[in-house]
């Protein structure tokens, strides 16, 4: 997030989280939402619920009548960047009570991707159902599920429709290399990679590139150059390049071949760049995207691979 003003941290990406520990019987969050339509998962101790940040006064009562003791609190954005920025303005707890520093784990994973990583339509009832904000739940995506299974801190840099050389339909401006450094919308501030060094980076891009005519050499070269940037930002990280998920067929074979070609080019000079592929399946979430069960299936495949790779 953008912490240029420490009193007003601002964020836009799916999966961004506010975490604390508080003592007392009640808690409110004051949080300005640019579009008044983003949804958040709230976890207080072992209780989970969802709210939409749609109040003009930006104030949301999360709980009252709690036991007068310490409670853990997580507020996690479910919806993605095009919902606009969210600005965290503070918490209100019982008078005289205190906040405590939460537990932050040492393991960190960064997921870089498109709509699959965002969780686009993963709570949709069928592939014929169109996307709504209510059906996007980043908390139950393959990335978030995998991170929790590995007891790792999770961060996502993801936008539905984005690609390496072109976005969905062939647009050349909407690419991860062009937008990766961006922290929030309409803000010149860029991410300071030195402040956060994940041990593991997982990249799942390529599906949108293949939605329009694509030159294979251009794709491979652009992906290789993007990986070189990632390596500069994170000199010690393991990097995993994913092919899939996809329906079976010619496009799937092309995707696999492209990602293999990218990873193979690093064989001699960067052994910490690895290939992984998801099993093929016909997705059943909104607009032909994976649903929650299919995200769990992806996580179940990816988790043991990463566990062995990282010795976690």
mmCIF file of C-alpha atoms in Angstrom:
data_model
loop_
_atom_site.group_PDB
_atom_site.id
_atom_site.type_symbol
_atom_site.label_atom_id
_atom_site.label_comp_id
_atom_site.label_asym_id
_atom_site.label_seq_id
_atom_site.Cartn_x
_atom_site.Cartn_y
_atom_site.Cartn_z
ATOM 1 C CA UNK A 1 0.000 0.000 0.000
ATOM 2 C CA UNK A 2 0.943 3.670 -0.258
ATOM 3 C CA UNK A 3 2.114 4.849 3.160
ATOM 4 C CA UNK A 4 3.335 8.295 2.074
ATOM 5 C CA UNK A 5 0.944 9.614 4.722
ATOM 6 C CA UNK A 6 1.303 7.195 7.641
ATOM 7 C CA UNK A 7 -2.067 8.319 9.032
ATOM 8 C CA UNK A 8 -3.868 7.425 5.798
ATOM 9 C CA UNK A 9 -2.434 4.269 4.196
ATOM 10 C CA UNK A 10 -4.081 3.638 0.837
ATOM 11 C CA UNK A 11 -4.412 0.437 -1.186
ATOM 12 C CA UNK A 12 -6.204 -1.012 -4.208
ATOM 13 C CA UNK A 13 -5.166 -4.628 -4.706
ATOM 14 C CA UNK A 14 -7.171 -7.738 -3.922
ATOM 15 C CA UNK A 15 -5.961 -9.419 -0.754
ATOM 16 C CA UNK A 16 -4.606 -6.273 0.924
ATOM 17 C CA UNK A 17 -5.154 -6.683 4.641
ATOM 18 C CA UNK A 18 -5.391 -4.679 7.853
ATOM 19 C CA UNK A 19 -4.355 -6.746 10.866
ATOM 20 C CA UNK A 20 -4.218 -5.938 14.554
ATOM 21 C CA UNK A 21 -4.945 -7.190 18.070
ATOM 22 C CA UNK A 22 -7.226 -5.184 20.325
ATOM 23 C CA UNK A 23 -8.630 -5.485 23.800
ATOM 24 C CA UNK A 24 -12.251 -4.715 24.661
ATOM 25 C CA UNK A 25 -15.829 -5.462 23.702
ATOM 26 C CA UNK A 26 -16.268 -3.541 20.436
ATOM 27 C CA UNK A 27 -14.447 -2.338 17.329
ATOM 28 C CA UNK A 28 -15.263 0.003 14.455
ATOM 29 C CA UNK A 29 -13.171 0.660 11.366
ATOM 30 C CA UNK A 30 -13.050 4.026 9.592
ATOM 31 C CA UNK A 31 -12.201 3.335 5.971
ATOM 32 C CA UNK A 32 -12.846 5.518 2.934
ATOM 33 C CA UNK A 33 -13.733 3.630 -0.235
ATOM 34 C CA UNK A 34 -13.485 5.476 -3.551
ATOM 35 C CA UNK A 35 -16.312 3.591 -5.257
ATOM 36 C CA UNK A 36 -18.420 2.597 -2.204
ATOM 37 C CA UNK A 37 -18.669 -0.914 -3.629
ATOM 38 C CA UNK A 38 -15.616 -2.898 -2.520
ATOM 39 C CA UNK A 39 -16.200 -5.922 -0.307
ATOM 40 C CA UNK A 40 -14.089 -7.070 2.634
ATOM 41 C CA UNK A 41 -13.706 -10.281 4.577
ATOM 42 C CA UNK A 42 -13.504 -9.623 8.320
ATOM 43 C CA UNK A 43 -12.107 -12.201 10.738
ATOM 44 C CA UNK A 44 -12.432 -11.522 14.459
ATOM 45 C CA UNK A 45 -10.874 -14.380 16.398
ATOM 46 C CA UNK A 46 -12.508 -17.405 14.718
ATOM 47 C CA UNK A 47 -15.564 -15.571 13.383
ATOM 48 C CA UNK A 48 -15.714 -14.598 9.687
ATOM 49 C CA UNK A 49 -18.153 -12.277 7.913
ATOM 50 C CA UNK A 50 -18.307 -9.955 4.910
ATOM 51 C CA UNK A 51 -19.214 -6.311 4.532
ATOM 52 C CA UNK A 52 -19.454 -3.832 1.656
ATOM 53 C CA UNK A 53 -17.676 -0.508 2.171
ATOM 54 C CA UNK A 54 -20.684 1.513 0.975
ATOM 55 C CA UNK A 55 -21.224 4.043 3.758
ATOM 56 C CA UNK A 56 -20.760 7.740 3.010
ATOM 57 C CA UNK A 57 -19.461 8.317 6.557
ATOM 58 C CA UNK A 58 -16.818 5.571 6.029
ATOM 59 C CA UNK A 59 -17.520 4.104 9.488
ATOM 60 C CA UNK A 60 -18.371 0.429 10.011
ATOM 61 C CA UNK A 61 -19.216 -1.304 13.266
ATOM 62 C CA UNK A 62 -17.470 -4.671 13.053
ATOM 63 C CA UNK A 63 -18.411 -6.056 16.457
ATOM 64 C CA UNK A 64 -19.867 -5.196 19.819
ATOM 65 C CA UNK A 65 -20.797 -7.256 22.885
ATOM 66 C CA UNK A 66 -17.534 -9.156 22.647
ATOM 67 C CA UNK A 67 -15.883 -10.640 25.707
ATOM 68 C CA UNK A 68 -13.660 -8.063 27.400
ATOM 69 C CA UNK A 69 -10.347 -9.647 26.418
ATOM 70 C CA UNK A 70 -7.789 -9.567 23.592
ATOM 71 C CA UNK A 71 -9.121 -10.240 20.080
ATOM 72 C CA UNK A 72 -7.395 -10.687 16.733
ATOM 73 C CA UNK A 73 -8.746 -8.703 13.776
ATOM 74 C CA UNK A 74 -8.136 -9.071 10.032
ATOM 75 C CA UNK A 75 -9.879 -6.954 7.368
ATOM 76 C CA UNK A 76 -9.085 -8.278 3.881
ATOM 77 C CA UNK A 77 -10.117 -6.767 0.564
ATOM 78 C CA UNK A 78 -11.988 -9.301 -1.560
ATOM 79 C CA UNK A 79 -12.447 -7.161 -4.670
ATOM 80 C CA UNK A 80 -9.954 -5.835 -7.167
ATOM 81 C CA UNK A 81 -8.223 -2.685 -8.289
ATOM 82 C CA UNK A 82 -10.953 -1.296 -10.573
ATOM 83 C CA UNK A 83 -13.093 -0.724 -7.494
ATOM 84 C CA UNK A 84 -10.776 2.189 -6.736
ATOM 85 C CA UNK A 85 -8.583 2.968 -3.770
ATOM 86 C CA UNK A 86 -9.362 2.208 -0.141
ATOM 87 C CA UNK A 87 -7.958 4.517 2.548
ATOM 88 C CA UNK A 88 -7.602 3.203 6.092
ATOM 89 C CA UNK A 89 -8.326 6.013 8.574
ATOM 90 C CA UNK A 90 -8.239 4.085 11.839
ATOM 91 C CA UNK A 91 -10.016 1.893 14.373
ATOM 92 C CA UNK A 92 -12.280 2.844 17.265
ATOM 93 C CA UNK A 93 -12.209 0.584 20.283
ATOM 94 C CA UNK A 94 -13.493 0.827 23.848
ATOM 95 C CA UNK A 95 -12.319 3.883 25.761
ATOM 96 C CA UNK A 96 -9.115 3.210 27.643
ATOM 97 C CA UNK A 97 -8.366 -0.008 25.740
ATOM 98 C CA UNK A 98 -5.256 -0.646 23.661
ATOM 99 C CA UNK A 99 -4.129 -2.046 20.342
ATOM 100 C CA UNK A 100 -1.340 -4.620 20.288
ATOM 101 C CA UNK A 101 1.111 -5.628 17.592
ATOM 102 C CA UNK A 102 -0.198 -8.603 15.590
ATOM 103 C CA UNK A 103 1.830 -11.662 14.672
ATOM 104 C CA UNK A 104 3.450 -11.276 11.248
ATOM 105 C CA UNK A 105 5.087 -14.420 9.891
ATOM 106 C CA UNK A 106 8.561 -14.629 8.386
ATOM 107 C CA UNK A 107 7.414 -16.470 5.256
ATOM 108 C CA UNK A 108 6.194 -14.263 2.405
ATOM 109 C CA UNK A 109 4.765 -15.110 -1.015
ATOM 110 C CA UNK A 110 3.941 -12.636 -3.767
ATOM 111 C CA UNK A 111 1.439 -13.773 -6.405
ATOM 112 C CA UNK A 112 1.467 -11.884 -9.720
ATOM 113 C CA UNK A 113 -1.433 -12.572 -12.035
ATOM 114 C CA UNK A 114 -4.707 -11.853 -13.754
ATOM 115 C CA UNK A 115 -8.354 -12.636 -13.034
ATOM 116 C CA UNK A 116 -7.503 -16.123 -11.742
ATOM 117 C CA UNK A 117 -5.299 -14.574 -9.070
ATOM 118 C CA UNK A 118 -7.896 -11.881 -8.309
ATOM 119 C CA UNK A 119 -10.676 -14.420 -7.778
ATOM 120 C CA UNK A 120 -12.898 -13.039 -10.543
ATOM 121 C CA UNK A 121 -16.334 -14.643 -10.249
ATOM 122 C CA UNK A 122 -15.143 -17.476 -8.024
ATOM 123 C CA UNK A 123 -18.363 -17.330 -6.005
ATOM 124 C CA UNK A 124 -20.524 -17.252 -9.134
ATOM 125 C CA UNK A 125 -23.092 -20.025 -9.439
ATOM 126 C CA UNK A 126 -22.296 -20.946 -13.054
ATOM 127 C CA UNK A 127 -20.149 -20.036 -16.055
ATOM 128 C CA UNK A 128 -23.225 -18.403 -17.631
ATOM 129 C CA UNK A 129 -23.478 -15.956 -14.727
ATOM 130 C CA UNK A 130 -21.807 -12.586 -15.313
ATOM 131 C CA UNK A 131 -19.278 -11.100 -12.912
ATOM 132 C CA UNK A 132 -20.384 -8.904 -10.022
ATOM 133 C CA UNK A 133 -18.348 -7.541 -7.134
ATOM 134 C CA UNK A 134 -20.333 -9.801 -4.811
ATOM 135 C CA UNK A 135 -18.974 -12.906 -6.563
ATOM 136 C CA UNK A 136 -15.282 -11.975 -6.306
ATOM 137 C CA UNK A 137 -13.565 -13.328 -3.212
ATOM 138 C CA UNK A 138 -9.790 -13.070 -3.161
ATOM 139 C CA UNK A 139 -9.690 -14.714 0.276
ATOM 140 C CA UNK A 140 -10.682 -18.021 -1.359
ATOM 141 C CA UNK A 141 -8.364 -17.885 -4.373
ATOM 142 C CA UNK A 142 -5.692 -20.480 -5.094
ATOM 143 C CA UNK A 143 -3.008 -17.984 -4.020
ATOM 144 C CA UNK A 144 -4.535 -17.039 -0.686
ATOM 145 C CA UNK A 145 -5.407 -20.675 0.065
ATOM 146 C CA UNK A 146 -1.875 -21.792 -0.798
ATOM 147 C CA UNK A 147 -0.288 -19.087 1.350
ATOM 148 C CA UNK A 148 -2.407 -20.046 4.355
ATOM 149 C CA UNK A 149 -1.646 -23.733 3.839
ATOM 150 C CA UNK A 150 2.070 -22.865 3.917
ATOM 151 C CA UNK A 151 1.643 -20.519 6.898
ATOM 152 C CA UNK A 152 2.993 -17.679 4.770
ATOM 153 C CA UNK A 153 2.100 -14.005 4.501
ATOM 154 C CA UNK A 154 0.266 -13.347 1.233
ATOM 155 C CA UNK A 155 0.388 -10.446 -1.171
ATOM 156 C CA UNK A 156 -1.106 -10.210 -4.651
ATOM 157 C CA UNK A 157 -0.369 -7.945 -7.601
ATOM 158 C CA UNK A 158 -3.231 -8.809 -9.911
ATOM 159 C CA UNK A 159 -5.713 -7.325 -12.371
ATOM 160 C CA UNK A 160 -8.376 -9.105 -14.357
ATOM 161 C CA UNK A 161 -7.666 -9.046 -18.086
ATOM 162 C CA UNK A 162 -3.965 -8.208 -17.804
ATOM 163 C CA UNK A 163 -1.176 -9.881 -19.759
ATOM 164 C CA UNK A 164 2.536 -9.794 -20.470
ATOM 165 C CA UNK A 165 2.459 -8.143 -23.931
ATOM 166 C CA UNK A 166 -1.289 -7.590 -24.313
ATOM 167 C CA UNK A 167 -4.425 -7.671 -22.232
ATOM 168 C CA UNK A 168 -7.613 -9.595 -22.962
ATOM 169 C CA UNK A 169 -8.679 -8.852 -26.527
ATOM 170 C CA UNK A 170 -5.272 -7.537 -27.582
ATOM 171 C CA UNK A 171 -4.949 -4.123 -25.903
ATOM 172 C CA UNK A 172 -1.264 -3.209 -25.682
ATOM 173 C CA UNK A 173 -1.425 -0.746 -22.785
ATOM 174 C CA UNK A 174 -2.836 -3.117 -20.184
ATOM 175 C CA UNK A 175 0.211 -5.227 -19.325
ATOM 176 C CA UNK A 176 1.849 -6.290 -16.087
ATOM 177 C CA UNK A 177 5.295 -4.969 -17.099
ATOM 178 C CA UNK A 178 3.721 -1.528 -17.639
ATOM 179 C CA UNK A 179 1.705 -1.477 -14.418
ATOM 180 C CA UNK A 180 3.614 -3.679 -11.973
ATOM 181 C CA UNK A 181 5.226 -0.804 -10.031
ATOM 182 C CA UNK A 182 1.912 1.010 -9.478
ATOM 183 C CA UNK A 183 0.726 1.113 -5.863
ATOM 184 C CA UNK A 184 -2.651 2.864 -6.094
ATOM 185 C CA UNK A 185 -4.785 4.413 -8.824
ATOM 186 C CA UNK A 186 -3.987 7.954 -10.024
ATOM 187 C CA UNK A 187 -0.884 8.166 -7.874
ATOM 188 C CA UNK A 188 2.725 8.670 -9.051
ATOM 189 C CA UNK A 189 4.101 6.806 -6.015
ATOM 190 C CA UNK A 190 5.727 3.492 -6.979
ATOM 191 C CA UNK A 191 6.427 0.434 -4.853
ATOM 192 C CA UNK A 192 9.640 0.307 -2.826
ATOM 193 C CA UNK A 193 10.735 -3.312 -3.231
ATOM 194 C CA UNK A 194 13.486 -2.986 -0.630
ATOM 195 C CA UNK A 195 10.869 -2.743 2.128
ATOM 196 C CA UNK A 196 9.347 -6.136 1.431
ATOM 197 C CA UNK A 197 11.357 -9.134 0.249
ATOM 198 C CA UNK A 198 9.273 -12.271 -0.338
ATOM 199 C CA UNK A 199 11.161 -15.542 -0.379
ATOM 200 C CA UNK A 200 8.846 -16.793 -3.122
ATOM 201 C CA UNK A 201 7.188 -15.189 -6.156
ATOM 202 C CA UNK A 202 4.486 -17.021 -8.138
ATOM 203 C CA UNK A 203 3.547 -15.682 -11.577
ATOM 204 C CA UNK A 204 0.418 -16.799 -13.444
ATOM 205 C CA UNK A 205 0.149 -14.818 -16.683
ATOM 206 C CA UNK A 206 -0.445 -15.715 -20.325
ATOM 207 C CA UNK A 207 -4.134 -16.536 -20.683
ATOM 208 C CA UNK A 208 -5.079 -13.009 -21.743
ATOM 209 C CA UNK A 209 -2.125 -12.727 -24.107
ATOM 210 C CA UNK A 210 -3.470 -15.778 -25.930
ATOM 211 C CA UNK A 211 -6.936 -14.238 -26.356
ATOM 212 C CA UNK A 212 -5.749 -12.380 -29.487
ATOM 213 C CA UNK A 213 -3.103 -13.027 -32.183
ATOM 214 C CA UNK A 214 0.287 -13.235 -30.514
ATOM 215 C CA UNK A 215 3.877 -13.482 -31.702
ATOM 216 C CA UNK A 216 5.582 -16.216 -29.700
ATOM 217 C CA UNK A 217 9.023 -14.590 -29.699
ATOM 218 C CA UNK A 218 7.577 -11.275 -28.534
ATOM 219 C CA UNK A 219 5.772 -12.977 -25.662
ATOM 220 C CA UNK A 220 8.779 -15.018 -24.570
ATOM 221 C CA UNK A 221 11.123 -12.015 -24.742
ATOM 222 C CA UNK A 222 8.737 -9.788 -22.786
ATOM 223 C CA UNK A 223 8.237 -12.476 -20.118
ATOM 224 C CA UNK A 224 12.006 -13.007 -19.836
ATOM 225 C CA UNK A 225 12.577 -9.277 -19.399
ATOM 226 C CA UNK A 226 9.858 -9.130 -16.746
ATOM 227 C CA UNK A 227 11.518 -11.989 -14.867
ATOM 228 C CA UNK A 228 14.813 -10.098 -14.967
ATOM 229 C CA UNK A 229 13.040 -7.170 -13.275
ATOM 230 C CA UNK A 230 11.626 -9.467 -10.616
ATOM 231 C CA UNK A 231 15.081 -10.893 -10.015
ATOM 232 C CA UNK A 232 16.544 -7.390 -9.628
ATOM 233 C CA UNK A 233 13.808 -6.509 -7.131
ATOM 234 C CA UNK A 234 14.095 -9.790 -5.221
ATOM 235 C CA UNK A 235 17.654 -11.144 -5.597
ATOM 236 C CA UNK A 236 17.136 -14.145 -3.313
ATOM 237 C CA UNK A 237 13.580 -15.221 -4.148
ATOM 238 C CA UNK A 238 12.495 -18.466 -5.719
ATOM 239 C CA UNK A 239 10.314 -17.635 -8.729
ATOM 240 C CA UNK A 240 7.668 -20.035 -10.038
ATOM 241 C CA UNK A 241 6.075 -19.499 -13.457
ATOM 242 C CA UNK A 242 2.673 -21.146 -13.820
ATOM 243 C CA UNK A 243 0.993 -22.402 -16.959
ATOM 244 C CA UNK A 244 -2.760 -22.757 -16.517
ATOM 245 C CA UNK A 245 -5.375 -23.287 -15.455
ATOM 246 C CA UNK A 246 -6.897 -23.899 -18.846
ATOM 247 C CA UNK A 247 -9.417 -25.984 -20.683
ATOM 248 C CA UNK A 248 -7.769 -28.786 -22.677
ATOM 249 C CA UNK A 249 -6.847 -28.058 -26.272
ATOM 250 C CA UNK A 250 -4.475 -26.300 -28.640
ATOM 251 C CA UNK A 251 -4.326 -23.041 -26.661
ATOM 252 C CA UNK A 252 -3.333 -24.947 -23.541
ATOM 253 C CA UNK A 253 -0.471 -26.621 -25.399
ATOM 254 C CA UNK A 254 0.669 -23.227 -26.695
ATOM 255 C CA UNK A 255 0.600 -21.733 -23.200
ATOM 256 C CA UNK A 256 2.632 -24.616 -21.780
ATOM 257 C CA UNK A 257 5.172 -24.348 -24.589
ATOM 258 C CA UNK A 258 5.616 -20.603 -24.075
ATOM 259 C CA UNK A 259 6.152 -20.839 -20.308
ATOM 260 C CA UNK A 260 8.521 -23.796 -20.747
ATOM 261 C CA UNK A 261 10.491 -21.760 -23.281
ATOM 262 C CA UNK A 262 10.760 -18.845 -20.843
ATOM 263 C CA UNK A 263 11.946 -20.976 -17.922
ATOM 264 C CA UNK A 264 14.352 -22.985 -20.097
ATOM 265 C CA UNK A 265 16.153 -19.776 -21.059
ATOM 266 C CA UNK A 266 17.176 -19.346 -17.405
ATOM 267 C CA UNK A 267 18.432 -22.909 -16.930
ATOM 268 C CA UNK A 268 22.104 -21.985 -17.065
ATOM 269 C CA UNK A 269 22.138 -18.733 -15.104
ATOM 270 C CA UNK A 270 19.213 -18.765 -12.648
ATOM 271 C CA UNK A 271 18.287 -22.110 -11.124
ATOM 272 C CA UNK A 272 15.760 -20.413 -8.831
ATOM 273 C CA UNK A 273 13.225 -19.915 -11.658
ATOM 274 C CA UNK A 274 10.903 -22.910 -11.896
ATOM 275 C CA UNK A 275 8.017 -24.168 -14.062
ATOM 276 C CA UNK A 276 4.667 -25.396 -12.730
ATOM 277 C CA UNK A 277 1.469 -26.289 -14.527
ATOM 278 C CA UNK A 278 -2.093 -26.657 -13.299
ATOM 279 C CA UNK A 279 -4.267 -29.566 -14.373
ATOM 280 C CA UNK A 280 -6.755 -28.758 -17.104
ATOM 281 C CA UNK A 281 -10.457 -28.395 -16.283
ATOM 282 C CA UNK A 282 -13.633 -26.742 -17.532
ATOM 283 C CA UNK A 283 -14.207 -23.820 -15.117
ATOM 284 C CA UNK A 284 -17.603 -23.301 -13.503
ATOM 285 C CA UNK A 285 -17.405 -19.822 -11.960
ATOM 286 C CA UNK A 286 -18.755 -16.630 -13.508
ATOM 287 C CA UNK A 287 -17.851 -16.003 -17.154
ATOM 288 C CA UNK A 288 -15.855 -19.232 -17.459
ATOM 289 C CA UNK A 289 -13.555 -18.597 -14.507
ATOM 290 C CA UNK A 290 -12.606 -21.039 -11.741
ATOM 291 C CA UNK A 291 -15.056 -21.288 -8.869
ATOM 292 C CA UNK A 292 -14.113 -21.657 -5.204
ATOM 293 C CA UNK A 293 -13.877 -25.456 -5.412
ATOM 294 C CA UNK A 294 -11.653 -25.207 -8.486
ATOM 295 C CA UNK A 295 -9.420 -22.651 -6.751
ATOM 296 C CA UNK A 296 -9.084 -25.141 -3.900
ATOM 297 C CA UNK A 297 -8.107 -27.825 -6.421
ATOM 298 C CA UNK A 298 -5.419 -25.517 -7.828
ATOM 299 C CA UNK A 299 -4.142 -24.781 -4.316
ATOM 300 C CA UNK A 300 -4.078 -28.492 -3.507
ATOM 301 C CA UNK A 301 -1.794 -29.032 -6.507
ATOM 302 C CA UNK A 302 0.427 -26.003 -5.973
ATOM 303 C CA UNK A 303 0.893 -26.267 -2.197
ATOM 304 C CA UNK A 304 2.939 -29.506 -2.080
ATOM 305 C CA UNK A 305 5.124 -28.296 -4.961
ATOM 306 C CA UNK A 306 5.937 -25.050 -3.132
ATOM 307 C CA UNK A 307 6.289 -26.813 0.216
ATOM 308 C CA UNK A 308 9.003 -29.061 -1.190
ATOM 309 C CA UNK A 309 10.643 -26.238 -3.144
ATOM 310 C CA UNK A 310 10.898 -23.975 -0.089
ATOM 311 C CA UNK A 311 11.326 -26.711 2.516
ATOM 312 C CA UNK A 312 8.387 -25.176 4.382
#
